[in-house]
Amino acid sequence: MTFADTVLLVVAGFLSGVVNAIAGGGTFLTFGAMTLTGLPPIVANATSSITQFPGYVTSSLAYAKEIRADWKEAALLGVLSLVGGLAGALLLLSLSNPSFRALVPWLLLAATAIFAAGPYLKPKTLSPEKPITPLGLAGQFVTSIYGGFFGAGMGIMTLAVLGLTKGGDYHRLNALKNFLAVVIAGMAIVVFASGNVVGWPQAAVMVPAAALGGYSGVWAARRVPQPVIRGLVVAVGLALTAYYFLTG
């Protein structure tokens, strides 16, 4: 890595932590920055999963009480997500970099659309709460495959599935979402590390920056309206999508 590459990765890591704390979407920044520094797209995608992982863990720990309250469904969904995350990560490793590169603009376009639609997909508090339906289990399995394969927008998809098929208090659904993100990303990281497709130097630079950004994001959340941050993330997603289409 050059000095300029290091600076870009630190800034992207920090900003990803900030936007994740406020509105989500940090994957756009980490993936984009790593590909711009010359990492192959599969390595950039795998390494991005690592940079996002600590945030998933801390969010889950903050929701530990809610997760324990739904431990039966958390366990069932966790098993499905573990298998789906494994399938998605293995699917990624089965592709060559040129093949995955051809998919990147379409994946970014889909993830940007999902992120932009996030406020409309956010589940409302439903009462009474009901057990998750078979359709919900199938939906989460598909979401976990996507999460293991690419990941951007995975949290929004999970919340939409849970909200539409299970209902209940938003914070309990968000707790399940964070727990499932840990499972999916953790499995993907194991597969990626075993497949030797992780840029460890880049991860070492970005993880501390993302952690600092996540802490700073709490400060920013009190001062910057969420729609502004969401708009900036959508703009970055569209810019990256255009870049990959035009340079493909």
PDB file of C-alpha atoms in Angstrom:
ATOM      1  CA  MET A   1       0.000   0.000   0.000  1.00  0.00           C
ATOM      2  CA  THR A   2       1.185   3.497  -0.775  1.00  0.00           C
ATOM      3  CA  PHE A   3       0.775   6.356   1.679  1.00  0.00           C
ATOM      4  CA  ALA A   4      -2.080   7.729  -0.440  1.00  0.00           C
ATOM      5  CA  ASP A   5      -3.795   4.316  -0.379  1.00  0.00           C
ATOM      6  CA  THR A   6      -3.475   4.181   3.391  1.00  0.00           C
ATOM      7  CA  VAL A   7      -4.983   7.634   3.808  1.00  0.00           C
ATOM      8  CA  LEU A   8      -7.894   6.737   1.509  1.00  0.00           C
ATOM      9  CA  LEU A   9      -8.597   3.518   3.432  1.00  0.00           C
ATOM     10  CA  VAL A  10      -8.435   5.247   6.813  1.00  0.00           C
ATOM     11  CA  VAL A  11     -10.836   7.975   5.671  1.00  0.00           C
ATOM     12  CA  ALA A  12     -13.205   5.438   4.077  1.00  0.00           C
ATOM     13  CA  GLY A  13     -13.097   3.242   7.174  1.00  0.00           C
ATOM     14  CA  PHE A  14     -13.812   6.167   9.472  1.00  0.00           C
ATOM     15  CA  LEU A  15     -16.692   7.456   7.326  1.00  0.00           C
ATOM     16  CA  SER A  16     -18.147   3.954   7.019  1.00  0.00           C
ATOM     17  CA  GLY A  17     -18.304   3.752  10.806  1.00  0.00           C
ATOM     18  CA  VAL A  18     -20.004   7.147  10.971  1.00  0.00           C
ATOM     19  CA  VAL A  19     -22.681   6.377   8.367  1.00  0.00           C
ATOM     20  CA  ASN A  20     -23.287   2.896   9.799  1.00  0.00           C
ATOM     21  CA  ALA A  21     -23.967   4.461  13.198  1.00  0.00           C
ATOM     22  CA  ILE A  22     -26.463   6.903  11.662  1.00  0.00           C
ATOM     23  CA  ALA A  23     -28.146   5.258   8.700  1.00  0.00           C
ATOM     24  CA  GLY A  24     -26.143   2.226   7.513  1.00  0.00           C
ATOM     25  CA  GLY A  25     -24.483   1.809   4.128  1.00  0.00           C
ATOM     26  CA  GLY A  26     -20.826   1.792   5.146  1.00  0.00           C
ATOM     27  CA  THR A  27     -20.117  -1.146   2.826  1.00  0.00           C
ATOM     28  CA  PHE A  28     -20.376   1.175  -0.171  1.00  0.00           C
ATOM     29  CA  LEU A  29     -17.468   3.215   1.161  1.00  0.00           C
ATOM     30  CA  THR A  30     -15.202   0.358   2.226  1.00  0.00           C
ATOM     31  CA  PHE A  31     -15.739  -1.722  -0.910  1.00  0.00           C
ATOM     32  CA  GLY A  32     -15.325   1.286  -3.180  1.00  0.00           C
ATOM     33  CA  ALA A  33     -12.156   2.499  -1.478  1.00  0.00           C
ATOM     34  CA  MET A  34     -10.478  -0.897  -1.601  1.00  0.00           C
ATOM     35  CA  THR A  35     -11.205  -1.420  -5.284  1.00  0.00           C
ATOM     36  CA  LEU A  36      -9.882   2.068  -6.035  1.00  0.00           C
ATOM     37  CA  THR A  37      -6.587   1.140  -4.346  1.00  0.00           C
ATOM     38  CA  GLY A  38      -6.238  -1.791  -6.727  1.00  0.00           C
ATOM     39  CA  LEU A  39      -7.579  -4.751  -4.743  1.00  0.00           C
ATOM     40  CA  PRO A  40      -9.351  -7.365  -6.897  1.00  0.00           C
ATOM     41  CA  PRO A  41     -13.135  -7.130  -6.443  1.00  0.00           C
ATOM     42  CA  ILE A  42     -13.462 -10.483  -4.654  1.00  0.00           C
ATOM     43  CA  VAL A  43     -10.719  -9.537  -2.172  1.00  0.00           C
ATOM     44  CA  ALA A  44     -12.276  -6.088  -1.662  1.00  0.00           C
ATOM     45  CA  ASN A  45     -15.663  -7.654  -0.991  1.00  0.00           C
ATOM     46  CA  ALA A  46     -14.260 -10.228   1.431  1.00  0.00           C
ATOM     47  CA  THR A  47     -12.177  -7.649   3.286  1.00  0.00           C
ATOM     48  CA  SER A  48     -15.148  -5.299   3.513  1.00  0.00           C
ATOM     49  CA  SER A  49     -17.009  -8.015   5.428  1.00  0.00           C
ATOM     50  CA  ILE A  50     -14.251  -7.963   8.038  1.00  0.00           C
ATOM     51  CA  THR A  51     -14.316  -4.178   8.403  1.00  0.00           C
ATOM     52  CA  GLN A  52     -18.073  -4.265   9.085  1.00  0.00           C
ATOM     53  CA  PHE A  53     -17.979  -7.229  11.495  1.00  0.00           C
ATOM     54  CA  PRO A  54     -16.965  -5.445  14.750  1.00  0.00           C
ATOM     55  CA  GLY A  55     -19.931  -3.097  14.385  1.00  0.00           C
ATOM     56  CA  TYR A  56     -22.300  -6.049  14.033  1.00  0.00           C
ATOM     57  CA  VAL A  57     -20.885  -7.609  17.208  1.00  0.00           C
ATOM     58  CA  THR A  58     -21.136  -4.481  19.350  1.00  0.00           C
ATOM     59  CA  SER A  59     -24.683  -3.829  18.144  1.00  0.00           C
ATOM     60  CA  SER A  60     -25.673  -7.383  19.064  1.00  0.00           C
ATOM     61  CA  LEU A  61     -24.142  -7.050  22.528  1.00  0.00           C
ATOM     62  CA  ALA A  62     -26.160  -3.876  23.061  1.00  0.00           C
ATOM     63  CA  TYR A  63     -29.308  -5.885  22.257  1.00  0.00           C
ATOM     64  CA  ALA A  64     -28.374  -8.954  24.307  1.00  0.00           C
ATOM     65  CA  LYS A  65     -31.515  -8.753  26.468  1.00  0.00           C
ATOM     66  CA  GLU A  66     -33.845  -8.681  23.444  1.00  0.00           C
ATOM     67  CA  ILE A  67     -31.980 -11.526  21.748  1.00  0.00           C
ATOM     68  CA  ARG A  68     -32.295 -13.705  24.851  1.00  0.00           C
ATOM     69  CA  ALA A  69     -36.034 -12.986  24.948  1.00  0.00           C
ATOM     70  CA  ASP A  70     -36.367 -14.421  21.415  1.00  0.00           C
ATOM     71  CA  TRP A  71     -33.721 -17.115  21.766  1.00  0.00           C
ATOM     72  CA  LYS A  72     -35.787 -19.906  20.157  1.00  0.00           C
ATOM     73  CA  GLU A  73     -36.436 -17.978  16.956  1.00  0.00           C
ATOM     74  CA  ALA A  74     -32.943 -16.510  17.088  1.00  0.00           C
ATOM     75  CA  ALA A  75     -31.518 -20.043  17.175  1.00  0.00           C
ATOM     76  CA  LEU A  76     -33.712 -21.247  14.299  1.00  0.00           C
ATOM     77  CA  LEU A  77     -32.995 -18.205  12.149  1.00  0.00           C
ATOM     78  CA  GLY A  78     -29.341 -18.392  13.154  1.00  0.00           C
ATOM     79  CA  VAL A  79     -28.996 -21.941  11.814  1.00  0.00           C
ATOM     80  CA  LEU A  80     -30.669 -20.957   8.539  1.00  0.00           C
ATOM     81  CA  SER A  81     -28.469 -17.877   8.279  1.00  0.00           C
ATOM     82  CA  LEU A  82     -25.339 -19.899   9.016  1.00  0.00           C
ATOM     83  CA  VAL A  83     -26.104 -22.282   6.164  1.00  0.00           C
ATOM     84  CA  GLY A  84     -27.152 -19.460   3.839  1.00  0.00           C
ATOM     85  CA  GLY A  85     -24.088 -17.374   4.665  1.00  0.00           C
ATOM     86  CA  LEU A  86     -21.874 -20.389   3.981  1.00  0.00           C
ATOM     87  CA  ALA A  87     -23.575 -20.975   0.629  1.00  0.00           C
ATOM     88  CA  GLY A  88     -23.233 -17.326  -0.375  1.00  0.00           C
ATOM     89  CA  ALA A  89     -19.556 -17.126   0.578  1.00  0.00           C
ATOM     90  CA  LEU A  90     -18.748 -20.374  -1.249  1.00  0.00           C
ATOM     91  CA  LEU A  91     -20.639 -19.087  -4.275  1.00  0.00           C
ATOM     92  CA  LEU A  92     -18.436 -15.990  -4.275  1.00  0.00           C
ATOM     93  CA  LEU A  93     -15.266 -18.082  -4.094  1.00  0.00           C
ATOM     94  CA  SER A  94     -16.456 -20.211  -7.007  1.00  0.00           C
ATOM     95  CA  LEU A  95     -16.311 -17.160  -9.285  1.00  0.00           C
ATOM     96  CA  SER A  96     -13.266 -15.664 -10.948  1.00  0.00           C
ATOM     97  CA  ASN A  97     -12.479 -11.987 -10.405  1.00  0.00           C
ATOM     98  CA  PRO A  98     -13.567 -11.084 -13.968  1.00  0.00           C
ATOM     99  CA  SER A  99     -16.873 -12.925 -13.465  1.00  0.00           C
ATOM    100  CA  PHE A 100     -17.548 -11.192 -10.165  1.00  0.00           C
ATOM    101  CA  ARG A 101     -16.413  -7.864 -11.632  1.00  0.00           C
ATOM    102  CA  ALA A 102     -19.131  -8.193 -14.269  1.00  0.00           C
ATOM    103  CA  LEU A 103     -21.732  -8.605 -11.509  1.00  0.00           C
ATOM    104  CA  VAL A 104     -20.478  -5.734  -9.328  1.00  0.00           C
ATOM    105  CA  PRO A 105     -22.359  -2.833 -10.999  1.00  0.00           C
ATOM    106  CA  TRP A 106     -25.617  -4.795 -10.901  1.00  0.00           C
ATOM    107  CA  LEU A 107     -25.055  -5.732  -7.250  1.00  0.00           C
ATOM    108  CA  LEU A 108     -24.265  -2.108  -6.389  1.00  0.00           C
ATOM    109  CA  LEU A 109     -27.351  -0.903  -8.254  1.00  0.00           C
ATOM    110  CA  ALA A 110     -29.573  -3.392  -6.404  1.00  0.00           C
ATOM    111  CA  ALA A 111     -27.982  -2.559  -3.035  1.00  0.00           C
ATOM    112  CA  THR A 112     -28.381   1.183  -3.665  1.00  0.00           C
ATOM    113  CA  ALA A 113     -32.053   0.687  -4.523  1.00  0.00           C
ATOM    114  CA  ILE A 114     -32.590  -1.378  -1.371  1.00  0.00           C
ATOM    115  CA  PHE A 115     -30.823   1.249   0.731  1.00  0.00           C
ATOM    116  CA  ALA A 116     -32.835   4.100  -0.818  1.00  0.00           C
ATOM    117  CA  ALA A 117     -36.061   2.194  -0.125  1.00  0.00           C
ATOM    118  CA  GLY A 118     -34.994   1.483   3.456  1.00  0.00           C
ATOM    119  CA  PRO A 119     -37.330   4.007   5.151  1.00  0.00           C
ATOM    120  CA  TYR A 120     -40.278   2.515   3.282  1.00  0.00           C
ATOM    121  CA  LEU A 121     -39.272  -1.047   4.182  1.00  0.00           C
ATOM    122  CA  LYS A 122     -38.733  -0.278   7.863  1.00  0.00           C
ATOM    123  CA  PRO A 123     -41.244  -2.367   9.796  1.00  0.00           C
ATOM    124  CA  LYS A 124     -43.819  -0.726  11.994  1.00  0.00           C
ATOM    125  CA  THR A 125     -44.675  -1.994  15.444  1.00  0.00           C
ATOM    126  CA  LEU A 126     -47.257  -4.724  14.959  1.00  0.00           C
ATOM    127  CA  SER A 127     -49.398  -6.253  17.671  1.00  0.00           C
ATOM    128  CA  PRO A 128     -49.792  -8.963  18.574  1.00  0.00           C
ATOM    129  CA  GLU A 129     -46.419 -10.424  17.746  1.00  0.00           C
ATOM    130  CA  LYS A 130     -46.623 -13.722  15.856  1.00  0.00           C
ATOM    131  CA  PRO A 131     -44.169 -16.570  15.248  1.00  0.00           C
ATOM    132  CA  ILE A 132     -42.210 -16.153  12.061  1.00  0.00           C
ATOM    133  CA  THR A 133     -43.933 -17.803   9.112  1.00  0.00           C
ATOM    134  CA  PRO A 134     -42.438 -20.395   6.723  1.00  0.00           C
ATOM    135  CA  LEU A 135     -42.294 -17.601   4.135  1.00  0.00           C
ATOM    136  CA  GLY A 136     -40.218 -15.598   6.587  1.00  0.00           C
ATOM    137  CA  LEU A 137     -37.813 -18.489   7.100  1.00  0.00           C
ATOM    138  CA  ALA A 138     -37.415 -18.842   3.345  1.00  0.00           C
ATOM    139  CA  GLY A 139     -36.944 -15.096   2.970  1.00  0.00           C
ATOM    140  CA  GLN A 140     -34.235 -14.988   5.627  1.00  0.00           C
ATOM    141  CA  PHE A 141     -32.444 -17.941   4.021  1.00  0.00           C
ATOM    142  CA  VAL A 142     -32.326 -16.093   0.689  1.00  0.00           C
ATOM    143  CA  THR A 143     -31.199 -12.918   2.464  1.00  0.00           C
ATOM    144  CA  SER A 144     -28.386 -14.811   4.195  1.00  0.00           C
ATOM    145  CA  ILE A 145     -27.149 -16.212   0.870  1.00  0.00           C
ATOM    146  CA  TYR A 146     -27.026 -12.666  -0.469  1.00  0.00           C
ATOM    147  CA  GLY A 147     -25.295 -11.508   2.713  1.00  0.00           C
ATOM    148  CA  GLY A 148     -22.572 -14.130   2.425  1.00  0.00           C
ATOM    149  CA  PHE A 149     -22.096 -13.301  -1.245  1.00  0.00           C
ATOM    150  CA  PHE A 150     -22.082  -9.469  -1.157  1.00  0.00           C
ATOM    151  CA  GLY A 151     -23.704  -8.012   1.949  1.00  0.00           C
ATOM    152  CA  ALA A 152     -24.570  -4.379   1.162  1.00  0.00           C
ATOM    153  CA  GLY A 153     -28.187  -3.782   2.170  1.00  0.00           C
ATOM    154  CA  MET A 154     -28.394  -7.095   4.035  1.00  0.00           C
ATOM    155  CA  GLY A 155     -29.643  -5.484   7.249  1.00  0.00           C
ATOM    156  CA  ILE A 156     -32.468  -3.644   5.496  1.00  0.00           C
ATOM    157  CA  MET A 157     -33.532  -6.854   3.754  1.00  0.00           C
ATOM    158  CA  THR A 158     -33.531  -8.768   7.056  1.00  0.00           C
ATOM    159  CA  LEU A 159     -35.637  -6.114   8.798  1.00  0.00           C
ATOM    160  CA  ALA A 160     -38.113  -6.133   5.929  1.00  0.00           C
ATOM    161  CA  VAL A 161     -38.448  -9.924   6.073  1.00  0.00           C
ATOM    162  CA  LEU A 162     -38.907  -9.954   9.851  1.00  0.00           C
ATOM    163  CA  GLY A 163     -41.329  -7.040   9.815  1.00  0.00           C
ATOM    164  CA  LEU A 164     -43.542  -8.538   7.130  1.00  0.00           C
ATOM    165  CA  THR A 165     -43.566 -12.130   8.394  1.00  0.00           C
ATOM    166  CA  LYS A 166     -43.144 -11.875  12.173  1.00  0.00           C
ATOM    167  CA  GLY A 167     -44.057  -8.402  13.403  1.00  0.00           C
ATOM    168  CA  GLY A 168     -43.669  -7.184  16.951  1.00  0.00           C
ATOM    169  CA  ASP A 169     -41.615  -4.491  18.622  1.00  0.00           C
ATOM    170  CA  TYR A 170     -39.112  -2.790  16.311  1.00  0.00           C
ATOM    171  CA  HIS A 171     -36.225  -3.060  18.776  1.00  0.00           C
ATOM    172  CA  ARG A 172     -36.723  -6.811  19.123  1.00  0.00           C
ATOM    173  CA  LEU A 173     -36.692  -7.152  15.342  1.00  0.00           C
ATOM    174  CA  ASN A 174     -33.591  -4.967  15.130  1.00  0.00           C
ATOM    175  CA  ALA A 175     -31.919  -7.128  17.781  1.00  0.00           C
ATOM    176  CA  LEU A 176     -32.607 -10.256  15.712  1.00  0.00           C
ATOM    177  CA  LYS A 177     -31.309  -8.472  12.613  1.00  0.00           C
ATOM    178  CA  ASN A 178     -28.013  -7.607  14.337  1.00  0.00           C
ATOM    179  CA  PHE A 179     -27.597 -11.134  15.665  1.00  0.00           C
ATOM    180  CA  LEU A 180     -28.195 -12.647  12.232  1.00  0.00           C
ATOM    181  CA  ALA A 181     -25.722 -10.200  10.676  1.00  0.00           C
ATOM    182  CA  VAL A 182     -23.060 -11.502  13.083  1.00  0.00           C
ATOM    183  CA  VAL A 183     -23.826 -15.092  12.090  1.00  0.00           C
ATOM    184  CA  ILE A 184     -23.792 -14.415   8.341  1.00  0.00           C
ATOM    185  CA  ALA A 185     -20.721 -12.193   8.340  1.00  0.00           C
ATOM    186  CA  GLY A 186     -18.863 -14.473  10.752  1.00  0.00           C
ATOM    187  CA  MET A 187     -19.409 -17.507   8.555  1.00  0.00           C
ATOM    188  CA  ALA A 188     -18.434 -15.531   5.451  1.00  0.00           C
ATOM    189  CA  ILE A 189     -15.214 -14.355   7.115  1.00  0.00           C
ATOM    190  CA  VAL A 190     -14.247 -17.936   8.010  1.00  0.00           C
ATOM    191  CA  VAL A 191     -14.782 -19.010   4.397  1.00  0.00           C
ATOM    192  CA  PHE A 192     -12.951 -15.998   2.968  1.00  0.00           C
ATOM    193  CA  ALA A 193     -10.005 -16.410   5.325  1.00  0.00           C
ATOM    194  CA  SER A 194      -9.782 -20.118   4.471  1.00  0.00           C
ATOM    195  CA  GLY A 195      -9.916 -19.233   0.786  1.00  0.00           C
ATOM    196  CA  ASN A 196      -7.059 -16.742   1.189  1.00  0.00           C
ATOM    197  CA  VAL A 197      -9.030 -13.856  -0.348  1.00  0.00           C
ATOM    198  CA  VAL A 198      -8.729 -11.342   2.511  1.00  0.00           C
ATOM    199  CA  GLY A 199      -6.547  -8.244   2.296  1.00  0.00           C
ATOM    200  CA  TRP A 200      -5.296  -8.349   5.876  1.00  0.00           C
ATOM    201  CA  PRO A 201      -3.140  -5.181   5.696  1.00  0.00           C
ATOM    202  CA  GLN A 202      -6.109  -3.228   4.395  1.00  0.00           C
ATOM    203  CA  ALA A 203      -8.360  -4.711   7.085  1.00  0.00           C
ATOM    204  CA  ALA A 204      -5.820  -3.782   9.776  1.00  0.00           C
ATOM    205  CA  VAL A 205      -5.919  -0.182   8.596  1.00  0.00           C
ATOM    206  CA  MET A 206      -9.683   0.105   8.244  1.00  0.00           C
ATOM    207  CA  VAL A 207     -11.036  -1.733  11.304  1.00  0.00           C
ATOM    208  CA  PRO A 208      -9.681   0.751  13.912  1.00  0.00           C
ATOM    209  CA  ALA A 209     -10.779   3.667  11.720  1.00  0.00           C
ATOM    210  CA  ALA A 210     -14.283   2.188  11.403  1.00  0.00           C
ATOM    211  CA  ALA A 211     -14.455   1.672  15.170  1.00  0.00           C
ATOM    212  CA  LEU A 212     -13.514   5.309  15.771  1.00  0.00           C
ATOM    213  CA  GLY A 213     -16.029   6.374  13.143  1.00  0.00           C
ATOM    214  CA  GLY A 214     -18.749   4.352  14.833  1.00  0.00           C
ATOM    215  CA  TYR A 215     -18.060   6.127  18.109  1.00  0.00           C
ATOM    216  CA  SER A 216     -18.038   9.513  16.382  1.00  0.00           C
ATOM    217  CA  GLY A 217     -21.248   8.616  14.567  1.00  0.00           C
ATOM    218  CA  VAL A 218     -23.172   8.929  17.824  1.00  0.00           C
ATOM    219  CA  TRP A 219     -22.040  12.569  18.006  1.00  0.00           C
ATOM    220  CA  ALA A 220     -22.861  13.148  14.334  1.00  0.00           C
ATOM    221  CA  ALA A 221     -26.283  11.506  14.677  1.00  0.00           C
ATOM    222  CA  ARG A 222     -27.328  14.260  17.065  1.00  0.00           C
ATOM    223  CA  ARG A 223     -26.325  16.987  14.621  1.00  0.00           C
ATOM    224  CA  VAL A 224     -26.771  15.672  11.071  1.00  0.00           C
ATOM    225  CA  PRO A 225     -30.290  14.676   9.919  1.00  0.00           C
ATOM    226  CA  GLN A 226     -30.483  11.013   8.907  1.00  0.00           C
ATOM    227  CA  PRO A 227     -32.006  11.825   5.478  1.00  0.00           C
ATOM    228  CA  VAL A 228     -28.892  13.880   4.660  1.00  0.00           C
ATOM    229  CA  ILE A 229     -26.580  10.975   5.455  1.00  0.00           C
ATOM    230  CA  ARG A 230     -28.860   8.557   3.613  1.00  0.00           C
ATOM    231  CA  GLY A 231     -28.835  10.826   0.575  1.00  0.00           C
ATOM    232  CA  LEU A 232     -25.040  10.987   0.591  1.00  0.00           C
ATOM    233  CA  VAL A 233     -24.777   7.190   0.819  1.00  0.00           C
ATOM    234  CA  VAL A 234     -27.231   6.763  -2.073  1.00  0.00           C
ATOM    235  CA  ALA A 235     -25.172   9.268  -4.090  1.00  0.00           C
ATOM    236  CA  VAL A 236     -22.002   7.270  -3.400  1.00  0.00           C
ATOM    237  CA  GLY A 237     -23.790   4.051  -4.384  1.00  0.00           C
ATOM    238  CA  LEU A 238     -24.981   5.558  -7.654  1.00  0.00           C
ATOM    239  CA  ALA A 239     -21.540   6.999  -8.396  1.00  0.00           C
ATOM    240  CA  LEU A 240     -19.876   3.626  -7.795  1.00  0.00           C
ATOM    241  CA  THR A 241     -22.523   1.915  -9.916  1.00  0.00           C
ATOM    242  CA  ALA A 242     -21.885   4.322 -12.799  1.00  0.00           C
ATOM    243  CA  TYR A 243     -18.118   3.913 -12.401  1.00  0.00           C
ATOM    244  CA  TYR A 244     -18.271   0.125 -12.629  1.00  0.00           C
ATOM    245  CA  PHE A 245     -20.679   0.188 -15.574  1.00  0.00           C
ATOM    246  CA  LEU A 246     -18.516   2.679 -17.474  1.00  0.00           C
ATOM    247  CA  THR A 247     -15.207   0.926 -16.740  1.00  0.00           C
ATOM    248  CA  GLY A 248     -16.516  -2.603 -17.291  1.00  0.00           C
TER     249      GLY A 248
END
